[in-house]
Amino acid sequence: MTNKNKSIAILNSTAPFSSADGKDALDIALIFGSYEQDTSLFFQGDGVWQLINTQTPNDISMKDYLKTFAALEFYDIEHVYVCAASLAQRALPNDFHIENVTILSANEFSNELRLRQIILRF
Amino acid sequence: MQSLAVMVTTPPHSNLTATAIDYIEYALKKGIEVVGVFFYQDGVLNASSHLSLPNDEYQTIKQWQRLNKGYNLPLYLCVTAAEKRGLTDEISDEIDDQIGNNKQTNINDAFILSGLGELVELSNKADRVVQL
């Protein structure tokens, strides 16, 4: 069987702790990364909350899966994009809990997304 | 021949799952090779053997079984998502364990327990991956 390696975008569009979407998306990203697939993370809408620094999910009895984002570089997931308009709409600062986050305008964001062959949205 | 992999994330009582089934069947009828369906998040609930939907409602499980048998369509479950939702092929109690009874399952036999690695494999086999 031929191997059709593809570039994958994991598009995060929901806030971190009210559903398991963010964790489920991260699990997929790490698996694709560990199989050495070309994997990128995108954050848009309420998904941008997942990048915001200094959150204390233990206060609401949730596991802090955001800590695991620090492992992304070990899985060679180097491209993390966040939508500037989504941040601005929520009056959020560019204070993220991981480094190497690229802030893109809505147009740049969609152009970058369009380059990927698979988009999985959570 | 074009090929397709599908990820299903919606539960059996959702009309979005009926849409997924229609979508997959049209693809199969068009001669597109569907390399597999991967069930993730609440999608794994489609595999419960204890599912009982009212007779006059859409019988999701029967449709999955029909596609599985009729087209040899592989149906893969994410084991982590399944176990989180009470689906397992390792049901036993202490007495079962003592007398060496086989483990019981509550997963419909049309479905295969697998992991997220299977999703990577499917995405590498298919020309296109669609999430529903």
Coordinates of C-alpha atoms in Angstrom, one line a residue:
Chain A
M1 CA 0.0 0.0 0.0
T2 CA 1.4 3.4 -0.9
N3 CA 2.0 5.8 1.9
K4 CA 0.2 9.1 1.4
N5 CA 1.8 11.3 4.1
K6 CA -0.2 14.4 4.7
S7 CA 0.0 17.7 6.5
I8 CA -2.4 17.9 9.3
A9 CA -4.0 20.9 11.0
I10 CA -5.6 20.5 14.4
L11 CA -8.1 23.4 14.7
N12 CA -9.1 24.2 18.2
S13 CA -12.2 26.3 18.5
T14 CA -13.5 25.6 22.0
A15 CA -12.5 26.8 25.5
P16 CA -10.3 24.4 27.5
F17 CA -12.2 23.0 30.5
S18 CA -16.0 22.9 29.8
S19 CA -15.6 20.0 27.4
A20 CA -12.9 17.5 26.7
D21 CA -12.4 18.8 23.1
G22 CA -9.1 20.5 23.9
K23 CA -7.6 17.4 25.5
D24 CA -9.0 15.1 22.7
A25 CA -7.5 17.5 20.1
L26 CA -4.1 17.5 21.9
D27 CA -4.1 13.7 22.1
I28 CA -4.5 13.5 18.3
A29 CA -1.8 16.1 17.7
L30 CA 0.7 14.2 19.9
I31 CA -0.1 10.9 18.1
F32 CA 0.3 12.4 14.7
G33 CA 3.5 14.1 15.9
S34 CA 4.9 10.8 17.3
Y35 CA 4.3 9.2 13.9
E36 CA 6.4 12.0 12.4
Q37 CA 3.5 13.5 10.5
D38 CA 3.6 17.2 9.5
T39 CA 1.3 18.5 12.3
S40 CA 0.3 22.0 13.1
L41 CA -2.0 23.5 15.8
F42 CA -4.4 26.3 15.1
F43 CA -6.4 28.2 17.7
Q44 CA -9.5 30.3 16.8
G45 CA -12.6 31.6 18.5
D46 CA -12.9 30.4 22.1
G47 CA -10.1 28.0 21.3
V48 CA -7.6 30.8 22.0
W49 CA -8.4 30.4 25.7
Q50 CA -6.4 27.2 25.6
L51 CA -3.1 29.2 25.1
I52 CA -3.7 31.7 27.9
N53 CA -1.2 31.7 30.7
T54 CA -1.8 31.3 34.4
Q55 CA -4.9 29.1 34.5
T56 CA -5.7 27.1 37.6
P57 CA -8.0 24.2 36.5
N58 CA -7.4 22.3 39.7
D59 CA -9.8 24.8 41.3
I60 CA -12.6 23.2 39.4
S61 CA -11.3 19.7 39.8
M62 CA -10.0 19.5 36.2
K63 CA -6.6 18.0 35.3
D64 CA -4.3 20.6 33.9
Y65 CA -3.8 19.1 30.4
L66 CA -2.5 22.5 29.2
K67 CA 0.8 21.6 30.9
T68 CA 1.3 18.9 28.2
F69 CA 1.5 21.6 25.5
A70 CA 5.1 22.0 26.7
A71 CA 5.8 18.6 25.2
L72 CA 4.8 19.7 21.7
E73 CA 8.4 20.5 20.7
F74 CA 9.5 17.0 21.6
Y75 CA 7.0 15.7 19.1
D76 CA 8.3 18.1 16.5
I77 CA 5.1 20.1 16.4
E78 CA 6.7 23.5 15.8
H79 CA 3.8 25.4 14.2
V80 CA 1.3 26.9 16.5
Y81 CA -1.0 29.6 15.1
V82 CA -3.4 31.8 16.9
C83 CA -6.0 34.1 15.3
A84 CA -5.4 37.8 16.3
A85 CA -9.0 38.7 15.8
S86 CA -10.2 36.0 18.2
L87 CA -7.7 37.3 20.8
A88 CA -8.8 40.9 20.2
Q89 CA -12.6 40.0 20.5
R90 CA -11.9 38.6 23.9
A91 CA -9.5 41.4 25.0
L92 CA -6.9 38.7 25.7
P93 CA -3.2 39.7 25.9
N94 CA -0.5 37.8 24.0
D95 CA 0.6 36.1 27.2
F96 CA 0.8 32.4 26.3
H97 CA 1.9 29.4 28.4
I98 CA 4.0 28.1 25.5
E99 CA 6.6 29.8 23.4
N100 CA 6.8 30.0 19.6
V101 CA 3.2 30.9 19.1
T102 CA 2.6 32.7 15.8
I103 CA -0.1 35.4 15.8
L104 CA -1.9 35.7 12.5
S105 CA -4.5 38.0 11.1
A106 CA -7.8 36.3 10.1
N107 CA -6.7 36.2 6.4
E108 CA -3.2 34.9 7.2
F109 CA -4.8 32.3 9.5
S110 CA -7.1 31.0 6.9
N111 CA -4.4 31.0 4.2
E112 CA -2.1 29.0 6.5
L113 CA -5.0 26.6 7.3
R114 CA -5.7 26.1 3.6
L115 CA -2.2 24.7 3.0
R116 CA -3.0 21.6 5.1
Q117 CA -4.4 18.5 3.5
I118 CA -6.3 17.3 6.6
I119 CA -8.1 19.6 9.0
L120 CA -9.6 18.1 12.2
R121 CA -11.7 20.5 14.2
F122 CA -12.4 20.4 17.9
Chain B
M1 CA -9.5 4.8 -7.5
Q2 CA -10.1 7.5 -4.9
S3 CA -10.0 6.7 -1.3
L4 CA -11.5 8.1 1.8
A5 CA -11.1 7.8 5.6
V6 CA -13.8 9.1 7.9
M7 CA -13.7 10.2 11.6
V8 CA -17.1 10.1 13.4
T9 CA -17.4 12.1 16.7
T10 CA -21.2 12.2 17.1
P11 CA -23.3 9.8 19.2
P12 CA -25.8 7.2 17.8
H13 CA -28.9 9.3 18.7
S14 CA -27.6 12.3 16.8
N15 CA -28.9 13.0 13.3
L16 CA -25.3 14.1 12.4
T17 CA -24.5 10.4 12.7
A18 CA -27.2 9.6 10.2
T19 CA -25.6 12.1 7.9
A20 CA -22.2 10.4 8.4
I21 CA -23.7 7.1 7.4
D22 CA -25.4 8.6 4.3
Y23 CA -22.2 10.3 3.3
I24 CA -20.2 7.1 3.6
E25 CA -22.7 5.0 1.8
Y26 CA -22.9 7.5 -1.1
A27 CA -19.1 7.4 -1.3
L28 CA -19.1 3.6 -1.4
K29 CA -21.8 3.5 -4.1
K30 CA -19.8 6.0 -6.2
G31 CA -16.9 3.5 -6.1
I32 CA -14.8 5.4 -3.7
E33 CA -12.7 3.1 -1.5
V34 CA -13.5 3.9 2.2
V35 CA -10.4 2.6 4.0
G36 CA -12.1 2.8 7.4
V37 CA -14.2 4.7 9.8
F38 CA -12.6 5.9 13.0
F39 CA -14.9 6.6 16.0
Y40 CA -13.6 9.2 18.5
Q41 CA -15.1 11.2 21.3
D42 CA -18.9 10.5 21.7
G43 CA -18.7 8.7 18.4
V44 CA -17.5 5.5 20.2
L45 CA -21.0 5.2 21.7
N46 CA -22.2 3.9 18.3
A47 CA -20.5 0.6 19.2
S48 CA -22.4 -0.1 22.4
S49 CA -24.1 -3.5 22.3
H50 CA -26.5 -2.3 24.9
L51 CA -27.9 0.4 22.8
S52 CA -31.7 0.4 22.4
L53 CA -33.2 3.1 20.3
P54 CA -37.0 3.4 20.1
N55 CA -38.3 1.3 17.2
D56 CA -39.7 4.3 15.3
E57 CA -36.4 6.1 15.4
Y58 CA -33.4 5.8 13.1
Q59 CA -31.5 2.5 13.9
T60 CA -28.0 3.7 13.8
I61 CA -26.4 0.5 14.9
K62 CA -28.2 -1.6 12.2
Q63 CA -26.9 0.9 9.5
W64 CA -23.3 0.5 10.8
Q65 CA -23.6 -3.3 10.8
R66 CA -25.1 -3.2 7.2
L67 CA -22.2 -1.0 5.9
N68 CA -19.7 -3.2 7.8
K69 CA -21.0 -6.5 6.3
G70 CA -22.2 -5.2 3.0
Y71 CA -19.1 -3.3 2.0
N72 CA -16.5 -4.9 4.3
L73 CA -16.1 -1.5 5.9
P74 CA -13.7 -1.6 8.9
L75 CA -15.1 0.3 11.9
Y76 CA -12.4 1.3 14.5
L77 CA -12.9 2.5 18.0
C78 CA -10.5 4.7 20.0
V79 CA -10.0 2.5 23.1
T80 CA -9.3 5.5 25.4
A81 CA -12.5 7.2 24.3
A82 CA -14.4 3.9 24.6
E83 CA -13.2 3.1 28.1
K84 CA -14.0 6.6 29.3
R85 CA -17.6 5.9 28.2
G86 CA -17.9 2.4 29.8
L87 CA -17.2 0.4 26.7
T88 CA -14.8 -2.5 27.2
D89 CA -14.0 -6.0 26.1
E90 CA -12.6 -6.9 29.5
I91 CA -15.7 -7.2 31.7
S92 CA -15.3 -9.8 34.5
D93 CA -15.9 -10.1 38.2
E94 CA -13.9 -11.8 40.9
I95 CA -15.6 -15.1 40.4
D96 CA -15.1 -15.0 36.7
D97 CA -11.4 -14.4 37.3
Q98 CA -11.2 -17.2 39.8
I99 CA -12.8 -19.9 37.6
G100 CA -11.1 -18.5 34.5
N101 CA -14.1 -17.4 32.6
N102 CA -13.5 -15.5 29.4
K103 CA -13.9 -11.8 29.7
Q104 CA -17.2 -10.3 28.5
T105 CA -17.7 -7.4 26.1
N106 CA -20.3 -4.7 25.7
I107 CA -18.9 -3.7 22.3
N108 CA -20.8 -4.7 19.1
D109 CA -18.8 -7.2 17.1
A110 CA -18.9 -5.1 14.0
F111 CA -16.4 -2.7 15.7
I112 CA -12.7 -3.2 16.3
L113 CA -11.0 -1.7 19.3
S114 CA -7.9 0.2 18.3
G115 CA -6.0 3.4 19.2
L116 CA -5.3 6.8 17.8
G117 CA -2.4 5.2 15.8
E118 CA -5.0 3.6 13.6
L119 CA -6.3 7.1 12.7
V120 CA -2.7 8.0 11.5
E121 CA -2.6 4.7 9.5
L122 CA -6.0 5.5 7.9
S123 CA -5.0 9.0 7.0
N124 CA -1.9 7.7 5.3
K125 CA -3.9 5.1 3.3
A126 CA -6.6 7.5 2.1
D127 CA -6.5 10.4 -0.4
R128 CA -8.8 12.4 1.9
V129 CA -9.8 12.5 5.6
V130 CA -13.3 13.8 6.6
Q131 CA -14.4 14.5 10.1
L132 CA -18.1 14.4 10.9

